Short mmCIF file of C-alpha atoms in Angstrom, two decimals:
data_model
loop_
_atom_site.label_atom_id
_atom_site.label_comp_id
_atom_site.label_asym_id
_atom_site.label_seq_id
_atom_site.Cartn_x
_atom_site.Cartn_y
_atom_site.Cartn_z
CA UNK A 27 -47.85 -43.58 111.85
CA UNK A 28 -48.52 -46.18 114.62
CA UNK A 29 -45.79 -48.63 115.58
CA UNK A 30 -46.56 -52.25 114.64
CA UNK A 31 -46.98 -54.61 117.63
CA UNK A 32 -45.55 -58.14 117.26
CA UNK A 33 -46.26 -61.23 119.33
CA UNK A 34 -43.38 -62.94 121.19
CA UNK A 35 -43.16 -65.68 118.53
CA UNK A 36 -43.22 -63.14 115.70
CA UNK A 37 -40.29 -61.33 117.35
CA UNK A 38 -38.43 -64.67 117.55
CA UNK A 39 -39.06 -65.23 113.85
CA UNK A 40 -37.75 -61.76 113.04
CA UNK A 41 -34.64 -62.37 115.12
CA UNK A 42 -34.09 -65.96 113.94
CA UNK A 43 -31.39 -66.98 111.49
CA UNK A 44 -33.75 -69.67 110.16
CA UNK A 45 -37.47 -69.14 110.53
CA UNK A 46 -38.14 -72.74 109.48
CA UNK A 47 -35.94 -74.10 112.28
CA UNK A 48 -37.58 -71.73 114.80
CA UNK A 49 -41.03 -72.93 113.64
CA UNK A 50 -40.02 -76.60 113.94
CA UNK A 51 -38.51 -75.82 117.36
CA UNK A 52 -41.85 -74.43 118.61
CA UNK A 53 -43.82 -77.48 117.37
CA UNK A 54 -41.38 -79.90 119.04
CA UNK A 55 -41.39 -77.84 122.27
CA UNK A 56 -45.21 -77.95 122.26
CA UNK A 57 -45.10 -81.75 122.09
CA UNK A 58 -42.45 -81.95 124.86
CA UNK A 59 -44.57 -79.78 127.16
CA UNK A 60 -47.34 -82.42 126.94
CA UNK A 61 -45.09 -85.36 127.67
CA UNK A 62 -46.09 -87.21 130.87
CA UNK A 63 -43.75 -88.07 133.75
CA UNK A 64 -41.00 -85.79 132.41
CA UNK A 65 -39.36 -82.98 134.39
CA UNK A 66 -38.67 -79.50 133.04
CA UNK A 67 -34.95 -80.16 132.90
CA UNK A 68 -35.47 -83.35 130.94
CA UNK A 69 -37.65 -81.47 128.44
CA UNK A 70 -34.99 -78.81 127.85
CA UNK A 71 -32.23 -81.39 127.42
CA UNK A 72 -34.35 -83.41 125.01
CA UNK A 73 -35.21 -80.28 122.99
CA UNK A 74 -31.54 -79.33 122.88
CA UNK A 75 -30.66 -82.77 121.51
CA UNK A 76 -33.32 -82.53 118.81
CA UNK A 77 -32.33 -79.04 117.63
CA UNK A 78 -28.57 -79.51 117.85
CA UNK A 79 -28.23 -79.04 114.07
CA UNK A 80 -30.83 -76.25 113.82
CA UNK A 81 -29.72 -72.75 112.72
CA UNK A 82 -32.20 -70.66 114.74
CA UNK A 83 -29.58 -68.66 116.62
CA UNK A 84 -31.53 -67.84 119.83
CA UNK A 85 -32.18 -69.30 123.32
CA UNK A 86 -34.60 -72.19 123.94
CA UNK A 87 -36.22 -70.65 127.01
CA UNK A 88 -38.48 -68.21 125.09
CA UNK A 89 -39.66 -71.05 122.85
CA UNK A 90 -40.46 -73.27 125.87
CA UNK A 91 -42.32 -70.38 127.46
CA UNK A 92 -44.50 -69.87 124.38
CA UNK A 93 -45.17 -73.65 124.20
CA UNK A 94 -46.25 -73.79 127.85
CA UNK A 95 -48.70 -70.94 127.22
CA UNK A 96 -50.41 -73.05 124.50
CA UNK A 97 -50.53 -70.11 122.08
CA UNK A 98 -52.45 -71.63 119.15
CA UNK A 99 -51.88 -68.57 116.99
CA UNK A 100 -48.15 -69.06 117.35
CA UNK A 101 -48.57 -72.81 116.55
CA UNK A 102 -50.57 -72.05 113.42
CA UNK A 103 -48.00 -69.44 112.36
CA UNK A 104 -45.20 -71.98 112.81
CA UNK A 105 -47.09 -74.54 110.69
CA UNK A 106 -47.69 -71.94 107.97
CA UNK A 107 -43.98 -71.11 107.87
CA UNK A 108 -43.06 -74.77 107.47
CA UNK A 109 -45.78 -75.44 104.88
CA UNK A 110 -44.79 -72.35 102.87
CA UNK A 111 -41.02 -72.72 103.00
CA UNK A 112 -40.65 -76.53 102.95
CA UNK A 113 -41.51 -79.29 100.54
CA UNK A 114 -43.83 -82.23 101.28
CA UNK A 115 -40.84 -84.43 102.10
CA UNK A 116 -39.56 -81.83 104.54
CA UNK A 117 -43.01 -81.73 106.19
CA UNK A 118 -42.88 -85.52 106.57
CA UNK A 119 -39.47 -85.10 108.20
CA UNK A 120 -40.99 -82.68 110.70
CA UNK A 121 -43.72 -85.22 111.45
CA UNK A 122 -41.03 -87.89 111.87
CA UNK A 123 -39.28 -85.75 114.47
CA UNK A 124 -42.60 -84.95 116.18
CA UNK A 125 -43.53 -88.66 116.46
CA UNK A 126 -40.06 -89.50 117.79
CA UNK A 127 -40.20 -86.77 120.47
CA UNK A 128 -43.75 -87.80 121.50
CA UNK A 129 -43.03 -91.55 121.79
CA UNK A 130 -39.34 -91.99 122.63
CA UNK A 131 -40.26 -93.16 126.16
CA UNK A 132 -42.74 -95.72 124.82
CA UNK A 133 -45.92 -93.89 125.83
CA UNK A 134 -48.08 -91.51 123.85
CA UNK A 135 -50.09 -89.17 126.03
CA UNK A 136 -53.65 -88.34 125.11
CA UNK A 137 -52.72 -84.69 124.58
CA UNK A 138 -49.88 -85.56 122.20
CA UNK A 139 -52.18 -87.98 120.37
CA UNK A 140 -54.43 -85.04 119.47
CA UNK A 141 -51.41 -82.72 118.92
CA UNK A 142 -49.86 -85.09 116.35
CA UNK A 143 -53.11 -85.24 114.43
CA UNK A 144 -53.49 -81.45 114.67
CA UNK A 145 -49.92 -80.79 113.46
CA UNK A 146 -50.36 -83.31 110.62
CA UNK A 147 -53.49 -81.45 109.54
CA UNK A 148 -51.64 -78.09 109.67
CA UNK A 149 -48.80 -79.54 107.55
CA UNK A 150 -51.22 -81.14 105.05
CA UNK A 151 -50.19 -84.67 106.02
CA UNK A 152 -52.99 -87.16 105.40
CA UNK A 153 -54.25 -89.27 108.35
CA UNK A 154 -53.33 -92.48 106.50
CA UNK A 155 -49.81 -91.17 105.92
CA UNK A 156 -49.59 -90.23 109.60
CA UNK A 157 -50.71 -93.73 110.59
CA UNK A 158 -48.17 -95.39 108.29
CA UNK A 159 -45.36 -93.19 109.55
CA UNK A 160 -46.34 -93.81 113.17
CA UNK A 161 -46.37 -97.60 112.70
CA UNK A 162 -42.96 -97.53 110.96
CA UNK A 163 -41.43 -95.59 113.86
CA UNK A 164 -43.16 -97.25 116.85
CA UNK A 165 -44.10 -100.68 115.58
CA UNK A 166 -47.78 -100.27 116.53
CA UNK A 167 -50.75 -98.76 114.82
CA UNK A 168 -51.98 -95.30 115.67
CA UNK A 169 -55.41 -96.01 117.14
CA UNK A 170 -58.13 -93.48 117.42
CA UNK A 171 -57.61 -91.28 120.48
CA UNK A 172 -59.79 -91.86 123.49
CA UNK A 173 -62.59 -89.39 124.11
CA UNK A 174 -62.15 -87.56 127.45
CA UNK A 175 -65.72 -86.36 127.23
CA UNK A 176 -66.95 -89.92 127.76
CA UNK A 177 -67.43 -91.39 131.22
CA UNK A 178 -65.75 -94.66 130.21
CA UNK A 179 -62.43 -92.83 129.63
CA UNK A 180 -62.29 -91.45 133.16
CA UNK A 181 -63.37 -94.76 134.69
CA UNK A 182 -60.15 -96.21 133.29
CA UNK A 183 -57.80 -93.26 133.78
CA UNK A 184 -59.19 -91.99 137.09
CA UNK A 185 -60.46 -95.10 138.84
CA UNK A 186 -59.71 -93.64 142.28
CA UNK A 187 -62.18 -90.84 141.69
CA UNK A 188 -64.95 -93.27 140.78
CA UNK A 189 -64.10 -95.48 143.74
CA UNK A 190 -64.34 -92.43 145.97
CA UNK A 191 -67.64 -91.48 144.36
CA UNK A 192 -68.92 -95.02 144.91
CA UNK A 193 -67.91 -94.81 148.58
CA UNK A 194 -69.64 -91.46 148.91
CA UNK A 195 -72.77 -92.84 147.24
CA UNK A 196 -72.72 -95.85 149.56
CA UNK A 197 -72.26 -93.59 152.60
CA UNK A 198 -75.09 -91.34 151.42
CA UNK A 199 -77.32 -94.40 150.92
CA UNK A 200 -76.43 -95.65 154.41
CA UNK A 201 -77.20 -92.27 155.94
CA UNK A 202 -80.48 -92.16 154.01
CA UNK A 203 -81.40 -95.62 155.36
CA UNK A 204 -80.52 -94.59 158.89
CA UNK A 205 -82.52 -91.39 158.53
CA UNK A 206 -85.48 -93.38 157.19
CA UNK A 207 -85.23 -95.91 160.03
CA UNK A 208 -85.02 -93.08 162.55
CA UNK A 209 -88.05 -91.40 161.00
CA UNK A 210 -89.97 -94.70 161.09
CA UNK A 211 -89.03 -95.21 164.75
CA UNK A 212 -90.12 -91.68 165.60
CA UNK A 213 -93.41 -92.21 163.75
CA UNK A 214 -93.96 -95.52 165.53
CA UNK A 215 -93.18 -93.91 168.90
CA UNK A 216 -95.55 -91.05 168.09
CA UNK A 217 -98.34 -93.49 167.19
CA UNK A 218 -97.75 -95.43 170.42
CA UNK A 219 -97.89 -92.21 172.44
CA UNK A 220 -101.10 -91.19 170.70
CA UNK A 221 -102.61 -94.61 171.36
CA UNK A 222 -101.55 -94.38 175.01
CA UNK A 223 -103.06 -90.90 175.32
CA UNK A 224 -106.28 -92.12 173.70
CA UNK A 225 -106.39 -95.07 176.13
CA UNK A 226 -105.78 -92.74 179.09
CA UNK A 227 -108.54 -90.43 177.91
CA UNK A 228 -110.90 -93.39 177.54
CA UNK A 229 -110.06 -94.54 181.08
CA UNK A 230 -110.57 -91.03 182.45
CA UNK A 231 -113.90 -90.78 180.66
CA UNK A 232 -114.96 -94.16 182.06
CA UNK A 233 -113.92 -93.06 185.56
CA UNK A 234 -115.92 -89.84 185.20
CA UNK A 235 -118.95 -91.77 183.98
CA UNK A 236 -118.63 -94.21 186.88
CA UNK A 237 -118.23 -91.37 189.37
CA UNK A 238 -121.22 -89.58 187.84
CA UNK A 239 -123.27 -92.78 188.05
CA UNK A 240 -122.24 -93.34 191.68
CA UNK A 241 -123.07 -89.75 192.55
CA UNK A 242 -126.45 -90.04 190.83
CA UNK A 243 -127.18 -93.24 192.74
CA UNK A 244 -126.12 -91.64 196.02
CA UNK A 245 -128.23 -88.56 195.32
CA UNK A 246 -131.20 -90.77 194.56
CA UNK A 247 -130.65 -92.77 197.75
CA UNK A 248 -130.45 -89.58 199.83
CA UNK A 249 -133.57 -88.21 198.21
CA UNK A 250 -135.41 -91.48 198.85
CA UNK A 251 -134.21 -91.45 202.43
CA UNK A 252 -135.30 -87.83 202.91
CA UNK A 253 -138.67 -88.61 201.34
CA UNK A 254 -139.15 -91.66 203.57
CA UNK A 255 -138.09 -89.66 206.61
CA UNK A 256 -140.54 -86.92 205.75
CA UNK A 257 -143.33 -89.46 205.24
CA UNK A 258 -142.48 -91.10 208.59
CA UNK A 259 -142.54 -87.76 210.37
CA UNK A 260 -145.87 -86.93 208.79
CA UNK A 261 -147.26 -90.31 209.87
CA UNK A 262 -145.89 -89.80 213.38
CA UNK A 263 -147.34 -86.31 213.57
CA UNK A 264 -150.73 -87.59 212.38
CA UNK A 265 -150.61 -90.39 214.95
CA UNK A 266 -149.87 -87.96 217.75
CA UNK A 267 -152.65 -85.67 216.68
CA UNK A 268 -155.03 -88.59 216.65
CA UNK A 269 -153.94 -89.69 220.15
CA UNK A 270 -154.36 -86.16 221.47
CA UNK A 271 -157.84 -85.97 220.02
CA UNK A 272 -158.76 -89.31 221.59
CA UNK A 273 -157.42 -88.18 225.00
CA UNK A 274 -159.30 -84.92 224.73
CA UNK A 275 -162.47 -86.80 223.84
CA UNK A 276 -162.06 -89.17 226.79
CA UNK A 277 -161.40 -86.21 229.08
CA UNK A 278 -164.49 -84.43 227.90
CA UNK A 279 -166.60 -87.54 228.51
CA UNK A 280 -165.12 -87.86 232.00
CA UNK A 281 -165.78 -84.17 232.77
CA UNK A 282 -169.44 -84.44 231.68
CA UNK A 283 -170.07 -87.39 233.97
CA UNK A 284 -168.49 -85.52 236.92
CA UNK A 285 -170.55 -82.39 236.38
CA UNK A 286 -173.81 -84.35 236.67
CA UNK A 287 -172.94 -85.43 240.31
CA UNK A 288 -171.75 -82.02 241.74
CA UNK A 289 -172.72 -78.41 241.65
CA UNK A 290 -172.10 -76.15 238.82
CA UNK A 291 -169.09 -74.56 240.56
CA UNK A 292 -167.80 -77.90 241.67
CA UNK A 293 -168.44 -79.08 238.20
CA UNK A 294 -166.39 -76.21 236.81
CA UNK A 295 -163.65 -76.79 239.36
CA UNK A 296 -163.72 -80.48 238.65
CA UNK A 297 -163.52 -79.79 234.99
CA UNK A 298 -160.46 -77.64 235.49
CA UNK A 299 -158.82 -80.17 237.76
CA UNK A 300 -159.69 -82.87 235.31
CA UNK A 301 -158.22 -80.85 232.49
CA UNK A 302 -155.01 -80.23 234.45
CA UNK A 303 -154.86 -83.86 235.45
CA UNK A 304 -155.40 -84.87 231.83
CA UNK A 305 -152.69 -82.45 230.68
CA UNK A 306 -150.24 -83.73 233.27
CA UNK A 307 -151.13 -87.31 232.44
CA UNK A 308 -150.64 -86.60 228.74
CA UNK A 309 -147.17 -85.02 229.21
CA UNK A 310 -145.89 -87.46 231.84
CA UNK A 311 -147.54 -90.69 230.86
CA UNK A 312 -144.86 -92.88 229.21
CA UNK A 313 -145.70 -94.47 225.87
CA UNK A 314 -146.46 -98.12 225.60
CA UNK A 315 -143.56 -100.13 226.98
CA UNK A 316 -143.34 -102.47 223.99
CA UNK A 317 -142.50 -99.65 221.52
CA UNK A 318 -139.99 -98.06 223.91
CA UNK A 319 -138.31 -101.41 224.39
CA UNK A 320 -138.06 -101.91 220.65
CA UNK A 321 -136.62 -98.40 220.14
CA UNK A 322 -134.01 -98.96 222.88
CA UNK A 323 -133.11 -102.31 221.35
CA UNK A 324 -132.56 -100.68 217.94
CA UNK A 325 -130.06 -98.24 219.50
CA UNK A 326 -128.62 -101.03 221.68
CA UNK A 327 -129.60 -99.22 224.92
CA UNK A 328 -131.11 -100.31 228.24
CA UNK A 329 -134.20 -98.80 229.94
CA UNK A 330 -133.63 -95.73 232.12
CA UNK A 331 -131.13 -93.96 229.84
CA UNK A 332 -130.99 -90.17 229.47
CA UNK A 333 -131.38 -88.00 226.37
CA UNK A 334 -127.60 -87.48 226.18
CA UNK A 335 -127.05 -91.23 226.12
CA UNK A 336 -129.72 -91.64 223.45
CA UNK A 337 -128.02 -88.94 221.33
CA UNK A 338 -124.56 -90.54 221.66
CA UNK A 339 -125.95 -93.96 220.77
CA UNK A 340 -127.69 -92.51 217.70
CA UNK A 341 -124.51 -90.86 216.46
CA UNK A 342 -122.55 -94.06 216.92
CA UNK A 343 -125.14 -96.19 215.13
CA UNK A 344 -125.53 -93.59 212.32
CA UNK A 345 -121.78 -93.63 211.63
CA UNK A 346 -121.79 -97.42 211.44
CA UNK A 347 -124.92 -97.91 209.33
CA UNK A 348 -125.22 -94.78 207.15
CA UNK A 349 -126.04 -95.75 203.49
CA UNK A 350 -123.17 -93.65 202.13
CA UNK A 351 -120.72 -96.18 203.58
CA UNK A 352 -122.18 -98.85 201.26
CA UNK A 353 -122.12 -96.97 197.90
CA UNK A 354 -119.64 -99.49 196.48
CA UNK A 355 -121.89 -102.44 197.31
CA UNK A 356 -124.78 -103.81 195.31
CA UNK A 357 -128.14 -102.07 195.11
CA UNK A 358 -129.63 -104.70 197.44
CA UNK A 359 -126.99 -103.94 200.09
CA UNK A 360 -127.61 -100.23 199.71
CA UNK A 361 -131.39 -100.77 200.12
CA UNK A 362 -130.82 -102.84 203.29
CA UNK A 363 -128.52 -100.15 204.70
CA UNK A 364 -131.12 -97.46 203.95
CA UNK A 365 -133.85 -99.46 205.71
CA UNK A 366 -131.59 -100.11 208.73
CA UNK A 367 -130.66 -96.44 208.97
CA UNK A 368 -134.36 -95.53 208.71
CA UNK A 369 -135.14 -97.75 211.74
CA UNK A 370 -132.28 -96.14 213.70
CA UNK A 371 -133.53 -92.64 212.87
CA UNK A 372 -137.12 -93.53 213.74
CA UNK A 373 -136.04 -95.03 217.07
CA UNK A 374 -133.95 -91.95 217.85
CA UNK A 375 -136.76 -89.52 217.04
CA UNK A 376 -139.22 -91.58 219.08
CA UNK A 377 -136.94 -91.76 222.16
CA UNK A 378 -136.10 -88.05 222.00
CA UNK A 379 -139.83 -87.27 222.07
CA UNK A 380 -140.35 -89.73 224.91
CA UNK A 381 -137.53 -88.52 227.21
CA UNK A 382 -138.22 -84.82 227.02
#
């Protein structure tokens, strides 16, 4: 047969001289455990004063230990013992002692407020009777207990916590504002950088367009210059061909007139001499002096210069008056420079042909 297992409070009841006194002792100890601002020594002394006339016959320490553990089964068992063994008047006496122990320092803790109502319910004491008894003993009405589940209760009884929460909320709001301001500044800086990059790209594009336009204008000017130079050379070549034909025609006319006066051999010899004389005259005869003078004046030279001097003068004048040096000027200035350079080139070509 298995051995029955008893709880600590049941063992106390079995060992007690008076189960009713042991039950009352546990209820009063439970109330003392929930007293505020009371030390453990003060609780034991107060419990000893209350139970001085009790006939329980055991130590108080086990009862205090059970009360601190908040063993509701033991509390209910104690209430059943009192309700079964005691009369209604005796139950009111227990409630009297419970109210006295809970309020003898003037304060009623929230826990003891609920404990008194719970004990009264276990002992079949009506709430109105409890309120009347409480007012007779304390001089004030037993108000409804505050509800710890409500936020308003903790705002009163734990104001420091809510102040700390308010400070935390304020700090979080400040950090959120700073973060937002920082984000706005970063966004503004990013937009400014994008605008600056867009402006730089626009400037670079404009520079490329301007450079492309300048290059196109320079290419066109060089092509025009090359075309003009080619046309001038063609005209000069045609002029020389025409002059050679005219000289040859004059020479032929002169040879025919000489052959009529001499013999056929002398005529042939005269023709050859005349041809040689005409060839020498054609290669050594200087061009008209007015054109040579104008060509020398264009290159800023004096008569009697050599080919080397003509070449050096041309290079010097070409460096000074080349159209590429005037690409930043107006189109009129560029046209004037092209015409001036064309005269210099024509004068140079003419003098180089003359002084061979």
